[in-house]
Amino acid sequence: MTVNFSFVNSVRNDFYGFGELASLQQQASNLMFDDLYLDFSSCSWFEANLSAPLGAILNKATRDVVTIHFNSLPPGVETILRKNEFLTYYGYGPCIDTYGTCVKYSMFNPNDSIGFKDYIEKELFAKHSLPNMSDGLTKKIKETIIEVFTNTGAHGGTDRVFCCGQIFPQSGRLDFTIANLGRTFNDNISNYLGQSLSDVDAIDWGTQKDNSTRVGAIPGGLGLYTLLSFLSLNNGKVQIISGDGCWTSSASGVTKNRMASKFQGSIVNIEFNINDRTNYVLSTELEQKDIF
Amino acid sequence: MTAKEVTIMVKDVIGGDSALSTDAGIVLFDTMVKAFKNNAKVSLSFKNIKLMTSAFLNAAIGQLYSKYTSEYLNQKLIIKDIQTSDLDTLKLVIERAKDYFKDEEKVSKIIDEEI
């Protein structure tokens, strides 16, 4: 069987772009010993951090012995996807990241938090194009990204987690995306609650401070809360796609949308405002006695 | 007999300067439990720990509330050399753990399962 999938317009970090990836995942999910043609002839731009969910989809296909074909890649798209080394997994050569704005596409075992930490320190925080940030802000950004990675491993039930990032100097943002094809938020949460929720309401439930599907002796529930609290101060954004749910938290509040296709797994896109000059080093001096 | 005082160096116990994973947190938790079983008073030093997640702290510190009360921990456990931003996270983890374990049935069940 052959599947042809056309990306049209610009595929960005928005409802439309995530919907395109969910549609692709849905169409590619049952392929086996088949051919998958990705047609970029009508695609003018593809935001490079979205290599993470695209890679998750294509890696699963490759493991099901599906042959991937890239057709009519626009030069700009091909260049950026060679710079971040995504296309090197599909036979293309690498390309020098002249401006140091790419955070290399990579995949990890979800238990390899130290390897992931080394990756973001080398690929992200060593970039000369990153603006000067206080040590406190840098530390907080590292910890929040690692927190999302750790949560993905704990809840997704997958053996691979896919990551990629891109710095957009003109708009002053850094988008970093973590994707997996494991259980959806709703798979975990509806099972835990014993009631049926919509996919986007399940994401919303999972992002509340005191909510966690964790059972047993180790409490949970702080990972996303920490991230959301920080990004609201940073004027950044978090987008979570899982099932047909598309959930966004930004300075203007939370928006919840339903996509036409379901993404079996989750995509977490973290957008940092890299023009932030706030010093996050110390918030409050806390008494360290009797803290329990 | 007075309780023995011990210092546990987090960096040494987890084998590095990044306290990130739940698994690393469990290793630290197990070490503290060994000390408490011997009635020791523990100084837990975070010296030279550069990065720390709440996932780690949930497993290392939050999990203590499945076995011990606030009163016990205030008497037996001292947190040292922790960066202020990490202390913020630790306080959130502690709040969360207290809430999580306030259900006595949940604590009893966990203890029964261990027995």
Coordinates of C-alpha atoms in Angstrom, one line a residue:
Chain A
M1 CA 0.0 0.0 0.0
T2 CA 1.1 3.5 -0.7
V3 CA 0.1 6.6 1.3
N4 CA 0.6 10.1 0.0
F5 CA 0.5 12.9 2.5
S6 CA 0.7 16.5 1.5
F7 CA 1.8 19.3 3.9
V8 CA 0.2 22.5 2.7
N9 CA 0.8 26.1 3.6
S10 CA 3.0 26.7 6.6
V11 CA 3.3 24.1 9.4
R12 CA 3.9 26.1 12.5
N13 CA 3.4 25.7 16.3
D14 CA -0.3 26.3 16.1
F15 CA -3.6 24.5 15.9
Y16 CA -3.3 24.0 12.2
G17 CA 0.2 22.7 12.3
F18 CA -0.5 20.2 15.1
G19 CA -3.6 19.1 13.3
E20 CA -1.5 18.3 10.2
L21 CA 0.8 16.1 12.3
A22 CA -2.1 14.4 14.0
S23 CA -3.6 13.7 10.6
L24 CA -0.3 12.3 9.3
Q25 CA 0.0 10.1 12.4
Q26 CA -3.5 8.7 12.0
Q27 CA -2.8 7.9 8.3
A28 CA 0.6 6.3 8.9
S29 CA -0.3 4.4 12.1
N30 CA -1.4 1.2 10.3
L31 CA 1.2 1.0 7.6
M32 CA 3.4 -2.1 7.4
F33 CA 5.9 -2.9 4.7
D34 CA 4.4 0.0 2.8
D35 CA 5.6 3.3 1.2
L36 CA 4.8 6.7 2.7
Y37 CA 5.3 9.7 0.5
L38 CA 5.5 13.1 2.1
D39 CA 4.8 15.9 -0.4
F40 CA 6.1 19.3 0.6
S41 CA 5.4 21.0 -2.8
S42 CA 2.7 23.2 -1.3
C43 CA 4.4 23.7 2.0
S44 CA 6.3 27.0 2.3
W45 CA 7.6 26.6 5.8
F46 CA 8.0 23.9 8.5
E47 CA 9.0 25.0 12.0
A48 CA 12.0 22.9 12.8
N49 CA 11.1 22.0 16.4
L50 CA 8.2 20.1 14.9
S51 CA 10.8 17.6 13.8
A52 CA 10.2 16.0 17.2
P53 CA 6.6 14.8 16.5
L54 CA 7.3 14.2 12.8
G55 CA 10.3 12.1 13.8
A56 CA 8.1 10.1 16.3
I57 CA 5.6 9.3 13.6
L58 CA 8.3 8.4 11.0
N59 CA 10.4 6.4 13.4
K60 CA 7.4 4.2 14.2
A61 CA 6.8 3.8 10.5
T62 CA 10.4 2.9 9.9
R63 CA 10.3 0.2 12.6
D64 CA 7.2 -1.2 10.8
V65 CA 9.4 -1.4 7.7
V66 CA 7.7 1.5 5.9
T67 CA 9.9 3.3 3.3
I68 CA 9.7 7.1 3.7
H69 CA 10.0 9.3 0.7
F70 CA 10.4 13.1 0.9
N71 CA 9.1 14.8 -2.2
S72 CA 9.5 18.5 -3.3
L73 CA 11.2 19.8 -0.2
P74 CA 11.5 23.5 -0.6
P75 CA 15.2 24.6 -0.2
G76 CA 14.5 26.5 3.0
V77 CA 12.8 23.6 4.6
E78 CA 15.4 21.1 3.5
T79 CA 18.2 23.3 4.8
I80 CA 16.7 23.8 8.3
L81 CA 15.9 20.1 8.6
R82 CA 19.4 19.2 7.6
K83 CA 20.8 21.7 10.0
N84 CA 19.0 20.2 12.9
E85 CA 20.1 16.7 11.5
F86 CA 16.5 15.5 11.2
L87 CA 16.9 14.6 7.6
T88 CA 20.2 12.7 8.3
Y89 CA 18.0 9.9 9.6
Y90 CA 16.5 9.6 6.1
G91 CA 19.7 9.7 4.0
Y92 CA 20.4 13.4 3.6
G93 CA 23.7 14.9 4.6
P94 CA 24.1 17.3 7.5
C95 CA 24.3 21.1 7.0
I96 CA 26.3 23.5 9.1
D97 CA 24.1 25.5 11.6
T98 CA 25.7 28.8 10.7
Y99 CA 23.7 30.9 13.1
G100 CA 23.6 28.4 15.9
T101 CA 19.8 28.5 16.2
C102 CA 19.0 24.8 15.9
V103 CA 18.6 22.4 18.8
K104 CA 19.5 19.1 17.2
Y105 CA 16.8 16.5 16.7
S106 CA 17.4 13.6 18.9
M107 CA 15.7 10.6 20.5
F108 CA 16.1 9.1 24.0
N109 CA 15.1 6.3 26.2
P110 CA 12.7 7.9 28.7
N111 CA 14.8 6.7 31.6
D112 CA 17.9 8.5 30.4
S113 CA 17.4 11.8 32.2
I114 CA 21.2 12.3 32.5
G115 CA 21.7 11.8 28.8
F116 CA 18.9 14.2 28.1
K117 CA 20.4 16.8 30.5
D118 CA 23.7 16.5 28.7
Y119 CA 21.9 17.0 25.4
I120 CA 20.2 20.2 26.3
E121 CA 23.3 21.6 27.9
K122 CA 25.3 20.9 24.8
E123 CA 22.7 21.6 22.1
L124 CA 20.7 24.3 23.8
F125 CA 22.4 26.1 26.6
A126 CA 25.9 26.3 24.9
K127 CA 24.4 28.3 22.0
H128 CA 26.0 31.6 21.5
S129 CA 22.8 32.9 20.0
L130 CA 21.0 32.5 23.3
P131 CA 20.7 35.9 25.0
N132 CA 22.4 36.5 28.3
M133 CA 20.2 35.0 31.0
S134 CA 20.8 35.0 34.7
D135 CA 22.1 31.8 36.2
G136 CA 18.8 31.4 38.0
L137 CA 16.8 31.7 34.8
T138 CA 19.0 29.2 33.0
K139 CA 18.8 26.7 35.9
K140 CA 15.0 27.1 36.0
I141 CA 14.6 26.5 32.2
K142 CA 16.8 23.4 32.4
E143 CA 14.9 22.0 35.3
T144 CA 11.5 22.7 33.7
I145 CA 12.5 21.0 30.4
I146 CA 13.9 18.0 32.2
E147 CA 10.8 17.8 34.3
V148 CA 8.6 17.5 31.2
F149 CA 11.0 14.8 29.8
T150 CA 10.8 12.9 33.1
N151 CA 7.0 13.1 33.1
T152 CA 6.8 11.9 29.5
G153 CA 8.7 8.8 30.5
A154 CA 6.6 8.2 33.6
H155 CA 3.2 8.6 31.9
G156 CA 3.7 7.8 28.3
G157 CA 4.8 4.2 28.6
T158 CA 7.0 4.4 25.6
D159 CA 10.5 3.3 24.9
R160 CA 11.5 6.4 22.9
V161 CA 11.0 10.1 23.4
F162 CA 11.7 12.5 20.6
C163 CA 13.1 16.0 21.0
C164 CA 13.9 19.0 18.9
G165 CA 14.1 22.8 19.3
Q166 CA 14.5 25.9 17.4
I167 CA 15.5 29.5 18.3
F168 CA 13.6 32.2 16.5
P169 CA 15.8 35.3 17.2
Q170 CA 13.5 37.7 15.3
S171 CA 10.5 36.9 17.4
G172 CA 12.5 36.4 20.5
R173 CA 11.4 32.9 21.2
L174 CA 12.7 29.5 21.7
D175 CA 10.5 26.5 21.0
F176 CA 11.4 23.1 22.4
T177 CA 9.3 20.1 21.7
I178 CA 9.1 16.7 23.3
A179 CA 6.9 14.1 21.6
N180 CA 6.1 10.4 22.1
L181 CA 3.7 7.9 20.7
G182 CA 2.7 6.4 24.1
R183 CA -0.5 6.6 26.0
T184 CA -2.5 9.8 25.7
F185 CA -3.3 12.0 28.7
N186 CA -6.8 10.7 28.5
D187 CA -5.8 7.1 28.5
N188 CA -4.1 7.7 31.8
I189 CA -6.6 10.1 33.4
S190 CA -9.9 8.5 32.4
N191 CA -8.6 5.2 33.7
Y192 CA -7.5 6.8 36.9
L193 CA -10.7 8.7 37.5
G194 CA -13.0 5.9 36.3
Q195 CA -14.9 8.4 34.2
S196 CA -14.8 9.5 30.6
L197 CA -13.4 12.9 29.7
S198 CA -12.8 14.6 26.4
D199 CA -9.1 14.5 25.4
V200 CA -8.7 18.3 25.9
D201 CA -10.4 18.2 29.3
A202 CA -8.1 15.3 30.3
I203 CA -5.1 17.5 29.4
D204 CA -6.7 20.4 31.4
W205 CA -7.2 18.1 34.4
G206 CA -3.6 16.9 34.2
T207 CA -2.2 20.4 34.3
Q208 CA -3.9 21.4 37.5
K209 CA -1.6 21.8 40.5
D210 CA -3.1 19.1 42.8
N211 CA -4.0 16.6 40.1
S212 CA -1.9 13.5 39.4
T213 CA -2.6 10.0 38.3
R214 CA 0.2 8.8 40.5
V215 CA -0.7 6.0 42.9
G216 CA 1.5 4.3 45.6
A217 CA 4.1 5.8 47.9
I218 CA 5.5 8.5 45.7
P219 CA 3.3 11.6 45.3
G220 CA 3.2 13.4 42.0
G221 CA 1.6 16.4 40.4
L222 CA 4.2 19.2 40.5
G223 CA 5.9 18.8 37.2
L224 CA 3.6 20.7 34.9
Y225 CA 2.6 23.1 37.6
T226 CA 6.2 24.3 38.1
L227 CA 6.6 24.7 34.3
L228 CA 3.3 26.6 33.9
S229 CA 4.1 28.9 36.9
F230 CA 7.4 29.8 35.5
L231 CA 6.2 30.4 31.9
S232 CA 3.5 32.7 33.1
L233 CA 6.2 34.8 34.6
N234 CA 8.4 34.5 31.5
N235 CA 5.5 35.4 29.2
G236 CA 6.1 32.1 27.4
K237 CA 3.6 29.4 26.3
V238 CA 2.9 25.7 26.7
Q239 CA 1.0 23.8 24.1
I240 CA 0.0 20.2 24.7
I241 CA -1.5 17.9 22.1
S242 CA -2.8 14.5 23.0
G243 CA -5.6 12.6 21.3
D244 CA -7.7 15.2 19.6
G245 CA -7.1 17.7 22.3
C246 CA -5.1 20.9 21.7
W247 CA -4.5 22.8 24.9
T248 CA -2.5 26.1 25.2
S249 CA -1.6 28.1 28.2
S250 CA -0.2 31.5 27.7
A251 CA -0.2 34.9 29.4
S252 CA -3.8 35.4 28.0
G253 CA -5.0 32.3 29.7
V254 CA -5.9 28.7 28.7
T255 CA -7.5 27.8 25.3
K256 CA -8.9 24.4 24.6
N257 CA -9.6 23.1 21.1
R258 CA -10.5 19.8 19.5
M259 CA -8.7 18.7 16.4
A260 CA -10.1 16.8 13.5
S261 CA -7.6 13.9 13.9
K262 CA -6.3 12.2 17.0
F263 CA -2.6 12.1 17.9
Q264 CA -1.9 8.8 19.7
G265 CA 0.6 10.0 22.2
S266 CA 1.5 13.5 23.3
I267 CA 3.3 16.5 22.0
V268 CA 4.5 19.1 24.5
N269 CA 5.8 22.3 23.0
I270 CA 7.4 24.8 25.4
E271 CA 7.9 28.3 24.2
F272 CA 10.3 30.5 26.1
N273 CA 10.5 34.2 25.8
I274 CA 14.2 34.6 25.4
N275 CA 14.1 38.3 25.6
D276 CA 13.1 38.1 29.2
R277 CA 15.5 40.1 31.3
T278 CA 13.9 39.2 34.7
N279 CA 16.3 37.9 37.3
Y280 CA 14.9 34.6 38.6
V281 CA 17.8 33.8 40.9
L282 CA 16.0 34.3 44.2
S283 CA 12.4 34.7 44.9
T284 CA 12.1 34.6 48.7
E285 CA 14.4 34.0 51.5
L286 CA 12.9 31.0 53.2
E287 CA 13.4 29.8 56.7
Q288 CA 15.0 26.4 56.5
K289 CA 14.1 25.3 60.0
D290 CA 10.9 23.3 60.6
I291 CA 10.0 23.1 56.9
F292 CA 8.4 19.7 57.3
Chain B
M1 CA 21.2 7.3 74.6
T2 CA 21.3 10.3 72.3
A3 CA 20.5 9.8 68.6
K4 CA 23.5 9.6 66.3
E5 CA 23.9 12.5 63.9
V6 CA 24.8 11.7 60.3
T7 CA 25.4 13.8 57.2
I8 CA 24.1 12.4 54.0
M9 CA 25.6 14.0 50.9
V10 CA 23.1 13.9 48.1
K11 CA 25.7 14.2 45.4
D12 CA 27.5 11.1 46.8
V13 CA 24.4 9.0 47.2
I14 CA 23.0 9.7 43.7
G15 CA 26.4 9.6 42.0
G16 CA 26.3 13.0 40.4
D17 CA 25.5 16.7 40.6
S18 CA 22.1 16.4 38.8
A19 CA 19.1 15.2 40.9
L20 CA 16.7 14.6 38.1
S21 CA 15.0 11.2 38.1
T22 CA 12.5 9.4 40.2
D23 CA 14.9 6.5 40.4
A24 CA 17.6 8.7 41.9
G25 CA 15.1 10.0 44.4
I26 CA 14.3 6.5 45.5
V27 CA 17.9 5.8 46.1
L28 CA 18.2 8.8 48.4
F29 CA 14.9 7.9 50.1
D30 CA 16.1 4.4 50.9
T31 CA 19.3 5.8 52.3
M32 CA 17.4 8.2 54.7
V33 CA 15.1 5.4 55.8
K34 CA 18.1 3.3 56.7
A35 CA 19.3 6.1 58.9
F36 CA 16.0 6.7 60.5
K37 CA 15.6 3.0 61.2
N38 CA 18.8 3.4 63.3
N39 CA 17.2 6.4 65.1
A40 CA 19.7 8.7 63.5
K41 CA 19.3 12.5 63.1
V42 CA 20.0 13.3 59.5
S43 CA 21.6 16.4 57.9
L44 CA 20.8 16.1 54.3
S45 CA 23.3 18.2 52.3
F46 CA 22.6 19.4 48.8
K47 CA 26.0 20.9 48.4
N48 CA 27.2 20.9 44.8
I49 CA 23.9 19.8 43.4
K50 CA 23.4 21.9 40.3
L51 CA 20.0 20.8 39.0
M52 CA 17.0 19.3 40.7
T53 CA 13.5 18.4 39.6
S54 CA 10.3 18.0 41.6
A55 CA 10.1 14.4 40.3
F56 CA 13.3 13.7 42.2
L57 CA 12.1 15.5 45.3
N58 CA 8.8 13.7 45.2
A59 CA 10.5 10.4 45.4
A60 CA 13.2 11.4 47.8
I61 CA 11.4 13.7 50.3
G62 CA 7.7 13.5 49.4
Q63 CA 7.7 9.8 49.9
L64 CA 9.0 10.2 53.5
Y65 CA 5.4 11.2 54.4
S66 CA 4.3 7.7 53.6
K67 CA 6.2 6.6 56.7
Y68 CA 6.9 9.6 59.0
T69 CA 5.0 12.5 60.4
S70 CA 5.9 16.2 60.1
E71 CA 6.8 16.2 63.8
Y72 CA 9.2 13.3 63.3
L73 CA 10.8 14.8 60.2
N74 CA 11.2 18.3 61.9
Q75 CA 13.1 16.6 64.7
K76 CA 15.1 14.1 62.7
L77 CA 15.8 15.7 59.3
I78 CA 17.7 19.0 58.6
I79 CA 18.0 20.3 55.0
K80 CA 21.4 21.9 54.3
D81 CA 23.2 23.7 51.5
I82 CA 20.2 23.9 49.3
Q83 CA 19.8 26.7 46.7
T84 CA 16.9 29.0 47.4
S85 CA 15.0 28.2 44.2
D86 CA 15.3 24.5 45.0
L87 CA 14.0 25.2 48.5
D88 CA 10.9 26.8 46.8
T89 CA 10.3 23.6 44.9
L90 CA 11.0 21.5 48.0
K91 CA 8.3 23.4 50.0
L92 CA 5.8 22.8 47.2
V93 CA 6.7 19.1 47.2
I94 CA 6.2 18.9 50.9
E95 CA 2.8 20.6 50.7
R96 CA 1.8 18.2 48.0
A97 CA 3.0 15.2 50.0
K98 CA 1.2 16.2 53.1
D99 CA -2.0 16.6 51.2
Y100 CA -1.4 13.3 49.3
F101 CA -0.9 11.4 52.5
K102 CA -3.5 13.0 54.7
D103 CA -5.7 10.1 53.7
E104 CA -4.8 7.7 56.5
E105 CA -6.2 4.8 54.6
K106 CA -3.8 5.4 51.8
V107 CA -0.8 5.4 54.2
S108 CA -2.1 2.2 55.9
K109 CA -2.5 0.5 52.6
I110 CA 1.1 1.4 51.5
I111 CA 2.5 0.2 54.8
D112 CA 0.4 -3.0 54.6
E113 CA 1.7 -3.6 51.1
E114 CA 5.3 -3.2 52.3
I115 CA 4.8 -5.6 55.2

